[in-house]
CSV table of C-alpha atoms in Angstrom, one decimal:
chain,number,residue,atom,x,y,z
Q,1,MET,CA,-25.4,-30.1,17.6
Q,2,ALA,CA,-22.2,-28.2,16.6
Q,3,GLY,CA,-19.2,-30.5,16.4
Q,4,GLY,CA,-15.8,-30.1,14.7
Q,5,LEU,CA,-15.8,-26.4,15.3
Q,6,MET,CA,-12.1,-26.0,15.9
Q,7,GLU,CA,-11.4,-26.6,12.2
Q,8,ALA,CA,-13.7,-23.7,11.3
Q,9,ILE,CA,-12.1,-21.5,14.0
Q,10,VAL,CA,-8.5,-22.0,12.7
Q,11,ALA,CA,-9.5,-21.8,9.0
Q,12,ALA,CA,-7.4,-19.2,7.1
Q,13,ASP,CA,-10.3,-16.9,6.2
Q,14,ASN,CA,-11.7,-16.9,9.7
Q,15,MET,CA,-8.3,-16.2,11.3
Q,16,ARG,CA,-7.6,-13.5,8.7
Q,17,LEU,CA,-10.8,-11.7,9.5
Q,18,ALA,CA,-10.1,-12.1,13.3
Q,19,MET,CA,-6.7,-10.5,12.8
Q,20,GLU,CA,-8.2,-7.5,11.0
Q,21,ARG,CA,-10.6,-6.9,13.8
Q,22,VAL,CA,-8.0,-7.3,16.6
Q,23,ARG,CA,-5.7,-4.9,14.8
Q,24,ALA,CA,-8.6,-2.4,14.3
Q,25,ASN,CA,-9.5,-2.6,18.0
Q,26,LYS,CA,-5.8,-2.0,19.0
Q,27,GLY,CA,-5.6,-2.3,22.8
Q,28,SER,CA,-2.8,-2.7,25.2
Q,29,PRO,CA,-0.3,-5.7,25.4
Q,30,GLY,CA,-1.1,-8.6,27.7
Q,31,VAL,CA,1.2,-10.3,30.2
Q,32,ASP,CA,3.8,-11.2,27.4
Q,33,GLY,CA,4.2,-7.6,26.4
Q,34,MET,CA,3.5,-8.3,22.7
Q,35,SER,CA,1.8,-5.4,20.9
Q,36,VAL,CA,-0.8,-5.6,18.2
Q,37,GLU,CA,1.8,-4.4,15.7
Q,38,GLU,CA,4.1,-7.2,16.6
Q,39,MET,CA,1.5,-10.0,16.2
Q,40,PRO,CA,1.8,-10.5,12.4
Q,41,ALA,CA,5.5,-11.3,12.6
Q,42,TYR,CA,5.0,-13.7,15.5
Q,43,LEU,CA,2.2,-15.5,13.6
Q,44,ARG,CA,4.3,-15.9,10.5
Q,45,ALA,CA,6.9,-17.7,12.6
Q,46,GLU,CA,4.6,-19.7,14.9
Q,47,TRP,CA,1.4,-20.1,12.9
Q,48,ARG,CA,1.7,-23.8,12.1
Q,49,HIS,CA,2.7,-24.7,15.6
Q,50,LEU,CA,-0.2,-22.6,17.0
Q,51,VAL,CA,-2.8,-24.3,14.8
Q,52,GLU,CA,-1.5,-27.8,15.7
Q,53,ARG,CA,-1.9,-27.0,19.4
Q,54,LEU,CA,-5.4,-25.7,18.9
Q,55,LEU,CA,-6.5,-28.7,16.9
Q,56,SER,CA,-4.9,-31.2,19.3
Q,57,GLY,CA,-6.5,-29.5,22.3
Q,58,GLY,CA,-3.0,-28.7,23.7
Q,59,TYR,CA,-3.2,-24.9,23.6
Q,60,GLU,CA,-3.4,-23.2,27.0
Q,61,PRO,CA,-4.2,-19.5,27.3
Q,62,GLU,CA,-1.8,-17.1,29.1
Q,63,PRO,CA,-3.0,-15.3,32.3
Q,64,VAL,CA,-4.7,-12.0,31.7
Q,65,ARG,CA,-3.2,-8.7,32.8
Q,66,ARG,CA,-5.2,-6.9,35.5
Q,67,ALA,CA,-6.2,-3.3,34.8
Q,68,MET,CA,-8.5,-1.0,36.7
Q,69,ILE,CA,-10.6,1.6,34.8
Q,70,PRO,CA,-12.9,4.2,36.3
Q,71,LYS,CA,-16.6,3.6,36.1
Q,72,ARG,CA,-19.0,6.3,35.1
Q,73,SER,CA,-21.0,5.8,38.3
Q,74,GLY,CA,-17.9,6.1,40.4
Q,75,GLY,CA,-15.4,3.5,41.7
Q,76,LYS,CA,-13.4,1.3,39.4
Q,77,ARG,CA,-14.0,-1.7,37.1
Q,78,GLU,CA,-11.6,-4.5,36.8
Q,79,LEU,CA,-10.5,-5.5,33.3
Q,80,GLY,CA,-8.6,-8.6,32.3
Q,81,ILE,CA,-6.5,-7.9,29.3
Q,82,PRO,CA,-5.6,-11.1,27.4
Q,83,THR,CA,-2.4,-11.3,25.2
Q,84,VAL,CA,-2.9,-10.3,21.6
Q,85,VAL,CA,-2.7,-13.9,20.5
Q,86,ASP,CA,-5.4,-14.9,22.9
Q,87,ARG,CA,-7.5,-12.0,21.7
Q,88,LEU,CA,-7.0,-13.3,18.2
Q,89,ILE,CA,-8.2,-16.8,19.2
Q,90,GLN,CA,-11.1,-15.5,21.1
Q,91,GLN,CA,-12.2,-13.3,18.2
Q,92,ALA,CA,-11.9,-16.3,15.9
Q,93,ILE,CA,-14.1,-18.3,18.3
Q,94,LEU,CA,-16.6,-15.5,18.5
Q,95,GLN,CA,-16.9,-15.3,14.7
Q,96,VAL,CA,-17.8,-19.0,14.5
Q,97,LEU,CA,-20.2,-19.2,17.6
Q,98,THR,CA,-22.1,-16.0,16.8
Q,99,PRO,CA,-24.0,-17.4,13.8
Q,100,ILE,CA,-24.9,-20.4,15.8
Q,101,TYR,CA,-26.2,-18.6,18.9
Q,102,ASP,CA,-27.3,-15.1,17.9
Q,103,PRO,CA,-30.3,-16.1,15.7
Q,104,THR,CA,-31.8,-18.0,18.6
Q,105,PHE,CA,-31.4,-15.2,21.2
Q,106,SER,CA,-34.4,-13.3,22.5
Q,107,PRO,CA,-35.5,-10.3,20.3
Q,108,TYR,CA,-35.6,-8.3,23.5
Q,109,SER,CA,-31.8,-8.7,24.1
Q,110,TYR,CA,-29.9,-5.9,22.5
Q,111,GLY,CA,-26.4,-5.8,24.0
Q,112,PHE,CA,-23.3,-6.8,21.9
Q,113,ARG,CA,-25.3,-8.3,19.1
Q,114,PRO,CA,-24.9,-7.8,15.4
Q,115,GLY,CA,-27.7,-5.6,14.1
Q,116,LYS,CA,-28.8,-4.6,17.6
Q,117,SER,CA,-28.1,-1.3,19.4
Q,118,ALA,CA,-28.8,0.6,22.6
Q,119,HIS,CA,-31.1,2.9,20.6
Q,120,GLN,CA,-33.3,0.0,19.7
Q,121,ALA,CA,-33.4,-1.1,23.3
Q,122,ILE,CA,-34.4,2.4,24.4
Q,123,GLU,CA,-37.1,2.7,21.7
Q,124,LYS,CA,-38.6,-0.6,22.8
Q,125,ALA,CA,-38.6,0.6,26.4
Q,126,ARG,CA,-40.5,3.7,25.2
Q,127,GLN,CA,-43.0,1.5,23.4
Q,128,HIS,CA,-43.6,-0.5,26.5
Q,129,VAL,CA,-44.4,2.7,28.5
Q,130,ALA,CA,-46.6,4.0,25.7
Q,131,GLU,CA,-48.6,0.9,26.0
Q,132,GLY,CA,-49.5,1.9,29.6
Q,133,LYS,CA,-46.8,-0.1,31.5
Q,134,GLU,CA,-45.5,3.0,33.3
Q,135,TRP,CA,-43.8,1.1,36.2
Q,136,VAL,CA,-40.4,-0.5,35.8
Q,137,VAL,CA,-38.6,-3.3,37.6
Q,138,ASP,CA,-35.0,-2.0,37.2
Q,139,LEU,CA,-32.6,-4.9,37.8
Q,140,ASP,CA,-28.9,-4.4,38.6
Q,141,LEU,CA,-26.8,-7.6,38.6
Q,142,GLU,CA,-24.0,-7.1,41.2
Q,143,LYS,CA,-20.6,-7.5,39.6
Q,144,PHE,CA,-22.1,-9.7,36.9
Q,145,PHE,CA,-19.0,-10.5,34.9
Q,146,ASP,CA,-17.2,-11.3,38.1
Q,147,ARG,CA,-19.9,-13.7,39.3
Q,148,VAL,CA,-20.7,-15.9,36.3
Q,149,ASN,CA,-20.8,-19.5,37.4
Q,150,HIS,CA,-18.4,-21.5,35.2
Q,151,ASP,CA,-20.2,-24.8,35.5
Q,152,MET,CA,-23.6,-23.1,34.7
Q,153,LEU,CA,-22.1,-21.4,31.7
Q,154,MET,CA,-20.3,-24.5,30.4
Q,155,GLY,CA,-23.5,-26.5,30.9
Q,156,GLU,CA,-25.3,-24.1,28.6
Q,157,LEU,CA,-22.5,-24.3,26.0
Q,158,ALA,CA,-22.5,-28.1,26.1
Q,159,LYS,CA,-26.1,-28.1,25.0
Q,160,ARG,CA,-25.2,-26.8,21.6
Q,161,VAL,CA,-21.4,-27.4,21.2
Q,162,THR,CA,-20.2,-30.9,21.1
Q,163,ASP,CA,-16.6,-30.2,20.1
Q,164,LYS,CA,-14.8,-31.1,23.3
Q,165,ARG,CA,-11.6,-29.3,22.3
Q,166,LEU,CA,-13.6,-26.0,22.0
Q,167,LEU,CA,-15.4,-26.5,25.3
Q,168,ARG,CA,-12.1,-27.2,27.0
Q,169,LEU,CA,-10.5,-24.1,25.5
Q,170,ILE,CA,-13.4,-21.9,26.6
Q,171,ARG,CA,-13.2,-23.2,30.1
Q,172,TRP,CA,-9.5,-22.5,30.2
Q,173,TYR,CA,-10.3,-18.9,29.1
Q,174,LEU,CA,-12.8,-18.7,31.9
Q,175,GLU,CA,-10.3,-20.0,34.4
Q,176,ALA,CA,-7.3,-18.1,33.1
Q,177,GLY,CA,-5.5,-16.5,36.1
Q,178,ILE,CA,-5.2,-12.8,36.6
Q,179,LEU,CA,-1.7,-11.3,36.8
Q,180,SER,CA,-1.5,-8.5,39.4
Q,181,GLU,CA,1.6,-7.1,40.9
Q,182,GLY,CA,3.7,-10.0,39.7
Q,183,VAL,CA,1.4,-12.7,41.2
Q,184,VAL,CA,-1.1,-14.9,39.2
Q,185,HIS,CA,-4.4,-15.2,41.0
Q,186,GLU,CA,-6.6,-18.2,40.1
Q,187,ARG,CA,-10.2,-17.5,38.9
Q,188,GLU,CA,-13.0,-19.8,40.1
Q,189,GLU,CA,-15.9,-17.8,38.8
Q,190,GLY,CA,-16.6,-14.9,36.4
Q,191,THR,CA,-15.7,-14.1,32.9
Q,192,PRO,CA,-13.0,-11.4,32.7
Q,193,GLN,CA,-14.1,-8.2,30.9
Q,194,GLY,CA,-11.7,-7.2,28.2
Q,195,GLY,CA,-11.7,-10.3,25.9
Q,196,PRO,CA,-13.7,-10.4,22.7
Q,197,LEU,CA,-15.6,-13.6,23.8
Q,198,SER,CA,-16.9,-12.4,27.1
Q,199,PRO,CA,-20.0,-10.5,25.9
Q,200,LEU,CA,-21.2,-13.5,23.9
Q,201,LEU,CA,-20.7,-15.8,26.8
Q,202,ALA,CA,-22.7,-13.4,29.0
Q,203,ASN,CA,-25.6,-13.4,26.5
Q,204,ILE,CA,-25.5,-17.2,26.3
Q,205,LEU,CA,-26.0,-17.5,30.0
Q,206,LEU,CA,-28.6,-14.7,30.3
Q,207,ASP,CA,-30.6,-16.0,27.4
Q,208,ARG,CA,-32.0,-18.5,29.9
Q,209,PHE,CA,-33.3,-15.5,31.9
Q,210,ASP,CA,-34.7,-13.9,28.7
Q,211,ARG,CA,-36.6,-17.0,27.9
Q,212,GLU,CA,-38.0,-17.3,31.4
Q,213,LEU,CA,-39.3,-13.7,31.2
Q,214,GLU,CA,-40.9,-14.5,27.8
Q,215,ARG,CA,-42.5,-17.6,29.2
Q,216,ARG,CA,-44.0,-15.5,32.0
Q,217,GLY,CA,-45.3,-13.0,29.5
Q,218,HIS,CA,-43.3,-10.0,30.7
Q,219,SER,CA,-42.5,-6.9,28.6
Q,220,PHE,CA,-38.8,-6.2,29.0
Q,221,CYS,CA,-35.6,-5.0,27.5
Q,222,ARG,CA,-32.1,-6.3,28.3
Q,223,TYR,CA,-28.8,-4.8,27.3
Q,224,ALA,CA,-26.0,-7.0,28.6
Q,225,ASP,CA,-26.5,-7.1,32.3
Q,226,ASP,CA,-28.8,-4.1,32.4
Q,227,CYS,CA,-32.5,-5.3,32.4
Q,228,ASN,CA,-35.8,-3.4,32.8
Q,229,ILE,CA,-39.2,-5.1,33.1
Q,230,TYR,CA,-42.3,-3.0,32.5
Q,231,VAL,CA,-45.5,-3.5,34.3
Q,232,ARG,CA,-48.7,-1.5,35.0
Q,233,SER,CA,-48.6,-1.0,38.8
Q,234,GLN,CA,-46.2,-0.8,41.7
Q,235,ARG,CA,-47.8,-3.9,43.3
Q,236,ALA,CA,-47.1,-5.9,40.1
Q,237,GLY,CA,-43.6,-4.5,40.0
Q,238,GLU,CA,-42.8,-5.6,43.5
Q,239,ARG,CA,-44.2,-9.0,42.9
Q,240,VAL,CA,-42.1,-9.4,39.7
Q,241,MET,CA,-39.0,-8.1,41.5
Q,242,ALA,CA,-39.3,-10.7,44.2
Q,243,SER,CA,-39.9,-13.6,41.7
Q,244,VAL,CA,-37.1,-12.7,39.2
Q,245,THR,CA,-34.6,-12.1,42.0
Q,246,ARG,CA,-35.3,-15.6,43.3
Q,247,TYR,CA,-34.8,-17.0,39.7
Q,248,LEU,CA,-31.6,-15.2,39.1
Q,249,GLU,CA,-30.0,-16.1,42.4
Q,250,LYS,CA,-31.2,-19.7,42.7
Q,251,LYS,CA,-31.3,-20.8,39.1
Q,252,LEU,CA,-28.4,-18.8,37.5
Q,253,LYS,CA,-26.3,-18.3,40.7
Q,254,LEU,CA,-26.2,-14.6,40.1
Q,255,LYS,CA,-26.5,-11.8,42.7
Q,256,VAL,CA,-29.1,-8.9,42.4
Q,257,ASN,CA,-27.7,-5.7,43.8
Q,258,ARG,CA,-30.7,-4.7,46.0
Q,259,SER,CA,-29.3,-1.2,46.7
Q,260,LYS,CA,-29.2,-0.3,43.0
Q,261,SER,CA,-32.3,-2.2,41.8
Q,262,GLY,CA,-35.8,-1.0,42.4
Q,263,VAL,CA,-39.4,-0.6,41.4
Q,264,ASP,CA,-40.5,2.8,40.4
Q,265,ARG,CA,-42.2,4.8,37.7
Q,266,ALA,CA,-40.2,4.7,34.4
Q,267,ALA,CA,-39.8,8.5,34.5
Q,268,ARG,CA,-37.8,8.3,37.7
Q,269,ARG,CA,-35.3,5.5,36.6
Q,270,LYS,CA,-32.7,5.7,33.9
Q,271,PHE,CA,-32.1,3.0,31.2
Q,272,LEU,CA,-28.9,3.3,29.2
Q,273,GLY,CA,-28.5,6.9,30.1
Q,274,LEU,CA,-32.1,8.0,29.3
Q,275,ARG,CA,-35.5,8.1,30.9
Q,276,VAL,CA,-38.9,7.4,29.5
Q,277,ILE,CA,-41.3,10.3,30.4
Q,278,GLY,CA,-45.0,10.4,30.0
Q,279,GLY,CA,-47.5,7.6,29.9
Q,280,GLU,CA,-49.9,5.7,27.7
Q,281,GLY,CA,-49.9,7.0,24.2
Q,282,LYS,CA,-47.5,9.8,24.9
Q,283,ALA,CA,-44.2,8.4,26.1
Q,284,ARG,CA,-41.0,10.2,25.1
Q,285,LEU,CA,-37.3,10.0,25.9
Q,286,SER,CA,-35.4,12.4,28.1
Q,287,ILE,CA,-31.7,12.6,28.9
Q,288,ALA,CA,-31.2,11.4,32.5
Q,289,PRO,CA,-29.8,13.9,34.9
Q,290,GLU,CA,-26.8,11.6,35.6
Q,291,SER,CA,-25.9,11.7,31.8
Q,292,ARG,CA,-26.1,15.5,31.8
Q,293,THR,CA,-23.8,15.6,34.9
Q,294,ARG,CA,-21.3,13.3,33.2
Q,295,LEU,CA,-21.2,15.6,30.2
Q,296,LYS,CA,-20.4,18.6,32.4
Q,297,GLN,CA,-17.7,16.6,34.3
Q,298,GLU,CA,-16.0,15.7,31.1
Q,299,VAL,CA,-16.3,19.3,29.7
Q,300,ARG,CA,-14.8,20.6,33.0
Q,301,ARG,CA,-11.9,18.2,32.6
Q,302,ILE,CA,-11.2,19.2,29.0
Q,303,SER,CA,-11.5,22.9,29.7
Q,304,LYS,CA,-9.7,22.9,33.1
Q,305,ARG,CA,-8.5,26.5,33.5
Q,306,ASN,CA,-4.9,25.7,34.3
Q,307,ARG,CA,-4.3,23.3,31.3
Q,308,GLY,CA,-2.1,25.8,29.5
Q,309,VAL,CA,-3.1,24.8,26.0
Q,310,ALA,CA,-4.5,27.1,23.3
Q,311,LEU,CA,-8.3,27.6,23.1
Q,312,GLN,CA,-8.4,25.9,19.7
Q,313,VAL,CA,-6.9,22.7,21.2
Q,314,VAL,CA,-9.7,22.7,23.8
Q,315,LEU,CA,-12.3,23.3,21.2
Q,316,ALA,CA,-11.0,20.4,19.1
Q,317,GLU,CA,-11.2,18.0,22.1
Q,318,LEU,CA,-14.6,19.2,23.0
Q,319,GLY,CA,-15.8,18.7,19.4
Q,320,ARG,CA,-14.6,15.0,19.4
Q,321,TYR,CA,-16.2,14.3,22.8
Q,322,THR,CA,-19.5,16.0,22.1
Q,323,ASP,CA,-19.9,14.4,18.7
Q,324,GLY,CA,-20.3,11.1,20.4
Q,325,TRP,CA,-22.5,12.5,23.1
Q,326,VAL,CA,-24.9,14.2,20.7
Q,327,GLY,CA,-24.8,11.2,18.4
Q,328,TYR,CA,-26.1,9.0,21.2
Q,329,PHE,CA,-28.5,11.4,23.0
Q,330,HIS,CA,-30.1,13.0,20.0
Q,331,VAL,CA,-32.9,10.4,20.3
Q,332,ALA,CA,-34.2,12.4,23.2
Q,333,LYS,CA,-36.5,15.1,21.7
Q,334,THR,CA,-35.3,17.8,24.1
Q,335,PRO,CA,-33.8,20.6,22.0
Q,336,SER,CA,-33.8,22.9,25.1
Q,337,VAL,CA,-31.2,20.7,26.8
Q,338,PHE,CA,-28.8,21.0,23.9
Q,339,GLN,CA,-29.4,24.8,23.7
Q,340,ASP,CA,-28.7,25.1,27.5
Q,341,PHE,CA,-25.5,23.2,27.1
Q,342,ASP,CA,-24.4,25.4,24.2
Q,343,GLN,CA,-24.9,28.5,26.4
Q,344,TRP,CA,-23.0,26.9,29.3
Q,345,LEU,CA,-20.2,25.7,27.1
Q,346,ARG,CA,-19.7,29.1,25.5
Q,347,ARG,CA,-19.4,30.7,29.0
Q,348,ARG,CA,-17.0,28.0,30.1
Q,349,LEU,CA,-14.8,28.7,27.0
Q,350,ARG,CA,-14.9,32.5,27.6
Q,351,CYS,CA,-13.9,31.7,31.2
Q,352,TYR,CA,-11.0,29.5,30.0
Q,353,GLN,CA,-9.7,32.2,27.6
Q,354,TRP,CA,-9.9,34.8,30.4
Q,355,LYS,CA,-7.7,32.7,32.5
Q,356,GLN,CA,-5.3,32.2,29.6
Q,357,TRP,CA,-4.8,35.9,29.2
Q,358,LYS,CA,-3.8,35.8,32.9
Q,359,TRP,CA,-2.6,39.4,33.6
Q,360,PRO,CA,-4.8,42.6,33.7
Q,361,ARG,CA,-2.7,44.3,31.1
Q,362,THR,CA,-2.9,41.3,28.7
Q,363,ARG,CA,-6.6,41.1,29.3
Q,364,ALA,CA,-7.1,44.8,28.6
Q,365,LYS,CA,-5.0,44.6,25.4
Q,366,ALA,CA,-7.0,41.6,24.1
Q,367,LEU,CA,-10.3,43.3,24.8
Q,368,LEU,CA,-9.1,46.5,23.0
Q,369,GLU,CA,-8.0,44.4,20.0
Q,370,ALA,CA,-11.5,42.9,19.9
Q,371,LYS,CA,-12.9,46.4,19.5
Q,372,ILE,CA,-14.3,46.7,23.0
Q,373,GLY,CA,-14.5,50.3,24.2
Q,374,ARG,CA,-11.6,51.6,26.2
Q,375,TYR,CA,-13.4,52.2,29.5
Q,376,LEU,CA,-15.2,48.8,29.3
Q,377,SER,CA,-12.0,47.0,28.5
Q,378,TRP,CA,-10.0,48.5,31.3
Q,379,GLY,CA,-12.8,48.3,33.8
Q,380,THR,CA,-13.3,44.6,33.0
Q,381,ALA,CA,-9.6,43.8,33.0
Q,382,TYR,CA,-8.9,45.5,36.3
Q,383,GLY,CA,-12.2,44.7,38.1
Q,384,ASN,CA,-12.4,42.4,41.1
Q,385,HIS,CA,-14.9,39.9,39.7
Q,386,GLY,CA,-14.1,36.2,39.4
Q,387,PRO,CA,-13.5,34.5,36.0
Q,388,TRP,CA,-17.0,32.9,35.8
Q,389,CYS,CA,-18.6,36.3,36.4
Q,390,VAL,CA,-16.4,38.0,33.9
Q,391,ALA,CA,-17.1,35.2,31.3
Q,392,GLY,CA,-20.8,36.4,31.3
Q,393,SER,CA,-19.9,40.1,31.1
Q,394,PRO,CA,-20.8,42.2,28.1
Q,395,ALA,CA,-17.1,42.7,27.3
Q,396,MET,CA,-16.3,39.0,27.0
Q,397,CYS,CA,-19.5,38.2,25.3
Q,398,GLN,CA,-18.6,40.7,22.6
Q,399,ALA,CA,-14.9,39.8,22.5
Q,400,LEU,CA,-15.6,36.1,22.1
Q,401,SER,CA,-19.0,36.3,20.5
Q,402,ASN,CA,-20.9,33.2,19.4
Q,403,ALA,CA,-19.7,33.8,15.8
Q,404,ALA,CA,-16.1,34.3,17.0
Q,405,LEU,CA,-16.1,31.0,18.9
Q,406,GLU,CA,-17.5,29.2,15.8
Q,407,ARG,CA,-14.6,30.6,13.7
Q,408,LEU,CA,-12.2,29.2,16.3
Q,409,GLY,CA,-13.8,25.8,16.1
Q,410,PHE,CA,-16.8,25.8,18.5
Q,411,ARG,CA,-19.5,23.4,17.2
Q,412,SER,CA,-23.0,23.9,18.5
Q,413,LEU,CA,-24.6,20.9,20.2
Q,414,LEU,CA,-28.0,22.3,19.2
Q,415,LYS,CA,-27.2,22.5,15.5
Q,416,ARG,CA,-25.7,18.9,15.5
Q,417,TYR,CA,-28.8,17.7,17.3
Q,418,GLN,CA,-31.1,19.4,14.8
Q,419,ALA,CA,-29.1,17.9,11.9
Q,420,LEU,CA,-29.4,14.4,13.3
Q,421,ALA,CA,-33.1,14.8,14.4
Q,422,THR,CA,-34.1,15.7,10.8
Q,423,SER,CA,-31.9,13.2,9.0
């Protein structure tokens, strides 16, 4: 159906746009050590030769560099970092294939698609629950990106792409070895996370699953490898879990993580960091406890008492992190959560400043300068209470009042939530 695509991929306008996006995304060098900043000079010298190899089918990707990054849920996730030139080529392929595939994907697939977002997926989940489907089949695909079957994926691609040069190049990208500790390890399955093309390839494979769910008449939402199916009863959920697990494992050669998957009421499972609470006609979104815990963990890291940087530096870092957090979670209509975080953050910051003052004499002087009474200042400074207890004391709450913290750069989560909720 789609032949001669390599010419479109190497077209000057397509490559120029790909270069802009790779440079905007920055990222670390691959196995060849070339940085994003060095790529333009390399391409000026090698462009003609690179295009010739791509069009003749003679280009072979470099191995990817192995990197381990921490997962939010604990443990580590393996990334495969391609060279900047391979990232450029993958981005150029992505720009040509997306208009071919994306319009035909299921409307209930939301991950890594233009015009789609996690917020849309969450809102659709809320709608399913509001329709009375209060039970959820929560599917977790075990190491999905590591387990993608190459032959299965290439078979799906070959149904729409007839340019054999492109098919060969994509298979080479799938099979590109991983360089770890100086040794290149061959890859027989999986699509390495870290390249621009991997999310589209994942969606192409999982679109078969989406269509099967649609054929069966299920109400579902999928965001990449995170899929929830909504049903009206526990019994129906258990029946669906058994049948879709068989489909995924037998038809798509994927593995369902049974320890993380489950059938439960939607209010007790999280989807993209949130929960859907309530039932028919009154479903609403709530921030999952795990998401609140992660916020506190990150705040504790930023405001670690022995960091040794000024309070204003801590406040600036907190502002940048919480901007993204509030921007994502403001869809949950729970102002009390943001208010509680404000109170906890302020106390955490007062605790940090108390530790920065360090010595009783320094603490007493700072409190006196903040117009705290003499006896209260000296009693607080030389008392035997711990930093957290002192952070909630009248002296510290007056010395670093809410208004004083705002002057130093504190930005209320509640106020940001209210601004977004009414915009």
